[in-house]
Amino acid sequence: MRIIFHGENAASFSQGFEELVGPNAQIRILPDVLAGPSDREAYAAAQAIIGVKFDADLPMPAGLKLFHVPGAGYDAVDLARLPAQAHLCNCFGHEQAISEYVMSALLARAIPLTDADARLRRGDWAYWAGSPDRVHGEIAGQTIGLLGFGHIGKAIARRAKAFEMTVHVANRSQVATSALVDRAFGLDELEAFCGSVDALVVSVPLTADTTGLVGKAALAAMKPGAVILNVGRGPTIDEAALFEALRDRRIGGAVIDTWYRYPNAGEPNILPSKLPFHELSNVLMTPHMSGWTSGTISRRQRTMADNITRCLSGAALTNVVREGRA
């Protein structure tokens, strides 16, 4: 099978891929911007493409059997243009890493290890046990709210329970209470949900229905000391409403990993928003890194290689977003 890894993101998964799919695979790595006729011809001849986008600027791969996104999001894939016979699949395997990121961010807010270390190096025993004036926080007993209860939400819930947190969930489809979920809300109860938690984690995918889902009303319903964490997609939280709530200290803070602007060829060092989030002291900013670990790469490699093998043998694929039509 002729396999193309298209772009820098996809190329991250190419090392050792031949060992997973076998020596008969013809693998080629192409840049994000196809450089010339040779690149475009290779892309057009592909039977399997691993990439994050598919649009009108790219050649039409008439014989394409499988387009595999090396992540969960496929919003940059033009489904209407994708060849009818091609299957579209995505990958998960990032929930372990993202859930660890979320828990580490919550723990860092409660337990000031870095500040305690910096102060003690100056002889300042600011957090020394023995006085109520020097206590720090803990996350046990707090309520975490999970907006979205897919792979990521479930992984976070399992870890939150290990830390003795109460778990509330808001999801498009109904979620039953269980050993993991103490209370469940529908999306029509979003404000009540937001008001019930100490930490709100947004992990819903970006769709027409979820764009701006967390807006002024939802943010206004949050507790004054609550923190919001976005590990889904930036625009699921209204950009201006979030900035204003943080700037005016109406909520306790934010941990933002997924953003509103991303680097491009013309602006490789662009700030992640048109608004000055970087000037706010109650925001922890990270560059869409929460799910990017060696473990994630390995798990996704196996998923993609397995689907290519299945495609060749005619077996049913996994993580199917859209079935190809014969």
XYZ file of C-alpha atoms in Angstrom:
326
model
C 0.000 0.000 0.000
C 1.212 3.512 -0.837
C 1.182 5.459 2.446
C 1.720 9.201 2.748
C 2.533 11.045 5.967
C 1.471 14.608 5.156
C 2.876 17.432 7.233
C 5.035 17.878 10.324
C 2.397 16.577 12.741
C 1.810 13.384 10.772
C 5.544 12.847 10.237
C 5.952 12.580 14.011
C 4.368 9.141 13.751
C 6.472 7.839 10.851
C 9.535 6.565 12.698
C 9.315 2.794 13.016
C 5.982 2.669 11.183
C 7.259 0.223 8.557
C 7.882 -2.310 11.308
C 4.180 -2.137 12.206
C 2.729 -2.413 8.693
C 5.315 -4.619 7.015
C 8.055 -4.157 4.399
C 5.667 -4.139 1.429
C 4.351 -0.722 2.388
C 5.612 2.189 0.305
C 5.973 5.067 2.766
C 6.706 8.661 1.873
C 6.800 11.757 4.075
C 5.610 15.010 2.515
C 5.825 18.565 3.895
C 2.797 20.579 4.947
C 3.106 22.644 1.767
C 3.681 20.303 -1.183
C 6.885 21.519 -2.774
C 6.494 20.578 -6.413
C 5.184 18.120 -9.007
C 6.819 15.115 -7.369
C 5.126 15.798 -4.019
C 1.783 16.432 -5.640
C 2.020 13.274 -7.757
C 2.879 11.179 -4.706
C -0.046 12.636 -2.794
C -2.442 12.010 -5.677
C -1.272 8.383 -5.942
C -1.689 7.626 -2.222
C -3.864 4.756 -1.063
C -3.566 5.756 2.599
C -2.923 9.278 3.870
C -2.052 10.185 7.432
C -2.618 13.898 7.888
C -4.465 16.584 9.791
C -6.151 18.367 6.876
C -7.700 17.734 3.491
C -8.933 20.645 1.410
C -9.181 22.066 -2.106
C -5.519 23.121 -2.136
C -4.418 19.488 -2.147
C -4.398 17.099 -5.127
C -7.267 14.655 -5.419
C -6.102 11.115 -4.469
C -8.501 9.221 -6.712
C -7.482 5.783 -5.429
C -7.527 6.687 -1.744
C -8.781 3.917 0.545
C -8.093 5.433 3.970
C -7.571 8.938 5.323
C -6.360 8.668 8.898
C -6.147 11.676 11.184
C -3.311 11.133 13.699
C -5.433 12.645 16.456
C -9.018 13.008 17.593
C -10.000 16.209 15.763
C -10.948 16.093 12.095
C -12.440 19.581 11.686
C -9.798 20.442 9.041
C -10.868 17.550 6.806
C -13.330 18.549 4.072
C -15.675 15.565 4.195
C -17.533 16.650 1.073
C -14.315 16.627 -0.973
C -12.876 13.405 0.429
C -13.169 10.625 -2.185
C -16.400 8.719 -1.615
C -14.726 5.325 -1.320
C -12.225 6.497 1.305
C -12.739 5.679 4.959
C -12.025 8.471 7.456
C -10.659 7.380 10.843
C -9.198 9.189 13.808
C -7.079 8.313 16.868
C -7.355 8.643 20.593
C -4.692 7.317 22.959
C -4.148 10.835 24.324
C -6.549 10.562 27.244
C -3.894 9.158 29.579
C -1.588 12.112 28.944
C -4.323 14.766 29.070
C -5.784 13.427 32.290
C -2.330 13.547 33.896
C -1.950 17.139 32.660
C -5.286 18.110 34.220
C -4.479 16.532 37.570
C -0.976 18.048 37.630
C -2.433 21.506 36.909
C -4.975 21.161 39.723
C -2.342 19.862 42.121
C 0.028 22.702 41.195
C -2.648 25.254 42.077
C -3.250 23.623 45.461
C 0.296 22.663 46.421
C 2.833 25.443 45.712
C 5.948 23.285 45.398
C 7.785 25.642 43.050
C 7.109 28.720 45.180
C 7.963 26.880 48.398
C 11.278 25.755 46.890
C 12.127 29.247 45.622
C 11.329 30.848 48.976
C 13.227 28.323 51.069
C 16.336 28.867 48.927
C 16.155 32.474 50.200
C 15.639 31.353 53.813
C 11.904 32.095 53.685
C 9.902 29.339 55.461
C 6.605 30.682 54.110
C 4.744 27.348 54.117
C 6.228 25.829 57.292
C 3.740 23.607 59.123
C 2.465 24.762 62.497
C 0.457 27.896 61.806
C -2.962 28.301 60.125
C -1.532 31.316 58.320
C 0.805 29.047 56.358
C -1.558 26.326 55.130
C -1.825 25.363 51.472
C -4.718 23.746 49.668
C -5.672 20.233 48.629
C -7.927 18.852 45.925
C -9.542 16.080 47.986
C -13.159 17.012 48.626
C -13.361 19.472 45.738
C -15.844 19.020 42.905
C -14.513 18.658 39.391
C -16.867 19.273 36.469
C -16.284 17.468 33.194
C -17.876 19.141 30.188
C -17.739 16.211 27.800
C -17.539 12.598 28.898
C -15.710 10.832 26.114
C -12.280 9.222 26.268
C -10.725 12.231 28.012
C -13.551 12.870 30.464
C -13.650 9.251 31.603
C -9.867 9.149 32.105
C -9.985 12.350 34.181
C -12.879 11.005 36.248
C -10.928 7.875 37.156
C -7.963 9.914 38.356
C -10.127 12.485 40.150
C -11.803 9.702 42.114
C -8.379 8.436 43.157
C -7.840 11.885 44.696
C -11.214 11.713 46.492
C -12.839 14.405 44.376
C -16.557 14.632 43.614
C -17.244 14.292 39.893
C -19.999 16.142 38.036
C -20.531 15.620 34.310
C -22.343 17.588 31.596
C -22.714 15.807 28.278
C -24.793 15.892 25.110
C -25.986 12.319 25.621
C -27.289 11.172 28.956
C -24.743 9.924 31.500
C -25.822 7.743 34.403
C -24.481 8.225 37.904
C -21.964 5.545 38.828
C -18.834 4.867 40.822
C -17.175 7.513 38.617
C -19.994 10.056 38.267
C -21.679 11.577 41.309
C -24.054 13.860 39.396
C -24.901 14.281 35.718
C -26.366 17.253 33.853
C -27.682 17.781 30.348
C -26.279 20.586 28.216
C -29.570 22.411 28.782
C -28.495 22.658 32.439
C -25.087 24.146 31.655
C -25.312 27.093 34.034
C -26.357 24.909 36.964
C -23.515 22.535 36.130
C -20.944 25.338 35.973
C -22.125 26.714 39.296
C -21.748 23.358 41.033
C -18.009 22.803 40.545
C -14.669 24.047 41.830
C -12.808 23.080 38.656
C -14.393 22.951 35.196
C -12.629 20.899 32.507
C -13.748 21.448 28.908
C -12.920 18.544 26.595
C -15.758 18.606 24.047
C -14.794 18.509 20.340
C -15.231 21.618 18.207
C -18.442 21.545 16.173
C -21.039 24.089 15.128
C -22.980 23.205 18.278
C -20.045 23.485 20.689
C -18.481 26.700 19.342
C -18.868 29.248 22.134
C -20.691 26.686 24.275
C -19.133 28.151 27.407
C -20.112 31.787 27.115
C -20.902 34.739 29.370
C -23.819 33.084 31.138
C -21.924 29.886 31.903
C -18.867 31.779 33.142
C -21.038 34.074 35.249
C -22.561 31.006 36.924
C -19.154 29.729 38.096
C -18.020 30.130 41.687
C -15.748 33.153 42.282
C -12.817 30.907 43.175
C -13.373 28.253 40.513
C -10.827 27.442 37.807
C -11.603 26.537 34.195
C -9.346 24.258 32.143
C -9.583 23.926 28.359
C -8.038 20.784 26.880
C -10.565 20.352 24.053
C -10.557 23.132 21.470
C -10.097 26.850 22.127
C -13.303 28.192 20.547
C -15.536 25.932 22.641
C -15.082 28.694 25.246
C -16.045 32.181 24.076
C -12.746 34.044 23.771
C -13.886 37.521 24.830
C -16.136 36.257 27.616
C -13.315 34.166 29.102
C -10.827 37.015 28.939
C -13.245 39.420 30.616
C -14.106 36.963 33.389
C -10.413 36.436 34.126
C -9.426 40.086 33.771
C -12.187 41.177 36.141
C -11.401 38.341 38.579
C -14.954 36.996 38.425
C -13.512 33.456 38.486
C -10.435 32.135 40.215
C -8.331 31.360 37.181
C -7.790 29.340 34.048
C -5.471 26.692 32.662
C -5.538 26.976 28.874
C -3.880 24.448 26.588
C -6.021 24.826 23.458
C -6.198 28.224 21.819
C -7.728 30.659 19.354
C -4.684 31.293 17.162
C -1.849 28.974 16.183
C 1.547 29.441 14.505
C 1.674 29.544 10.729
C 4.353 30.048 8.103
C 4.014 33.820 8.260
C 3.770 34.067 12.058
C 5.707 31.227 13.698
C 5.806 32.963 17.096
C 2.257 34.290 17.227
C 0.539 34.854 20.561
C -2.331 32.381 21.019
C -5.122 34.961 21.190
C -5.929 38.412 19.873
C -6.594 39.315 23.508
C -3.759 39.729 26.060
C -4.250 36.565 28.109
C -0.470 36.595 28.555
C -0.762 39.684 30.740
C -3.085 37.997 33.255
C -1.492 36.512 36.368
C -4.404 34.143 37.025
C -3.875 32.196 33.780
C -1.558 29.252 33.181
C -0.788 29.075 29.458
C 0.576 26.023 27.648
C 1.055 25.489 23.876
C -1.416 22.663 23.114
C 0.907 20.149 24.757
C -1.335 18.236 27.145
C -1.721 15.119 25.008
C 1.684 15.155 23.304
C 3.746 12.443 24.980
C 5.824 9.522 23.784
C 3.062 7.247 25.037
C 0.474 9.045 22.908
C 2.633 8.713 19.789
C 3.155 5.002 20.371
C -0.530 4.279 21.008
C -1.617 6.245 17.934
C 0.984 4.569 15.739
C -0.458 1.199 16.662
C -4.017 2.367 15.941
C -3.115 3.706 12.496
C -0.982 0.721 11.529
C -3.730 -1.643 12.645
C -6.301 0.178 10.527
C -4.063 0.094 7.467
C -3.625 -3.653 7.946
C -7.371 -4.064 8.355
C -8.009 -1.973 5.248
C -5.733 -4.214 3.209
C -7.425 -7.386 4.432
C -10.977 -6.059 4.146
C -11.587 -6.288 7.903
C -13.696 -3.773 9.834
C -11.815 -0.644 10.860
C -11.710 1.009 14.295
C -12.367 4.654 15.197
C -14.367 5.167 12.010
C -15.608 8.729 11.505
C -17.013 8.094 8.032
C -17.394 4.826 6.202
C -16.200 4.773 2.602
C -18.749 3.865 -0.027
C -17.957 1.142 -2.519
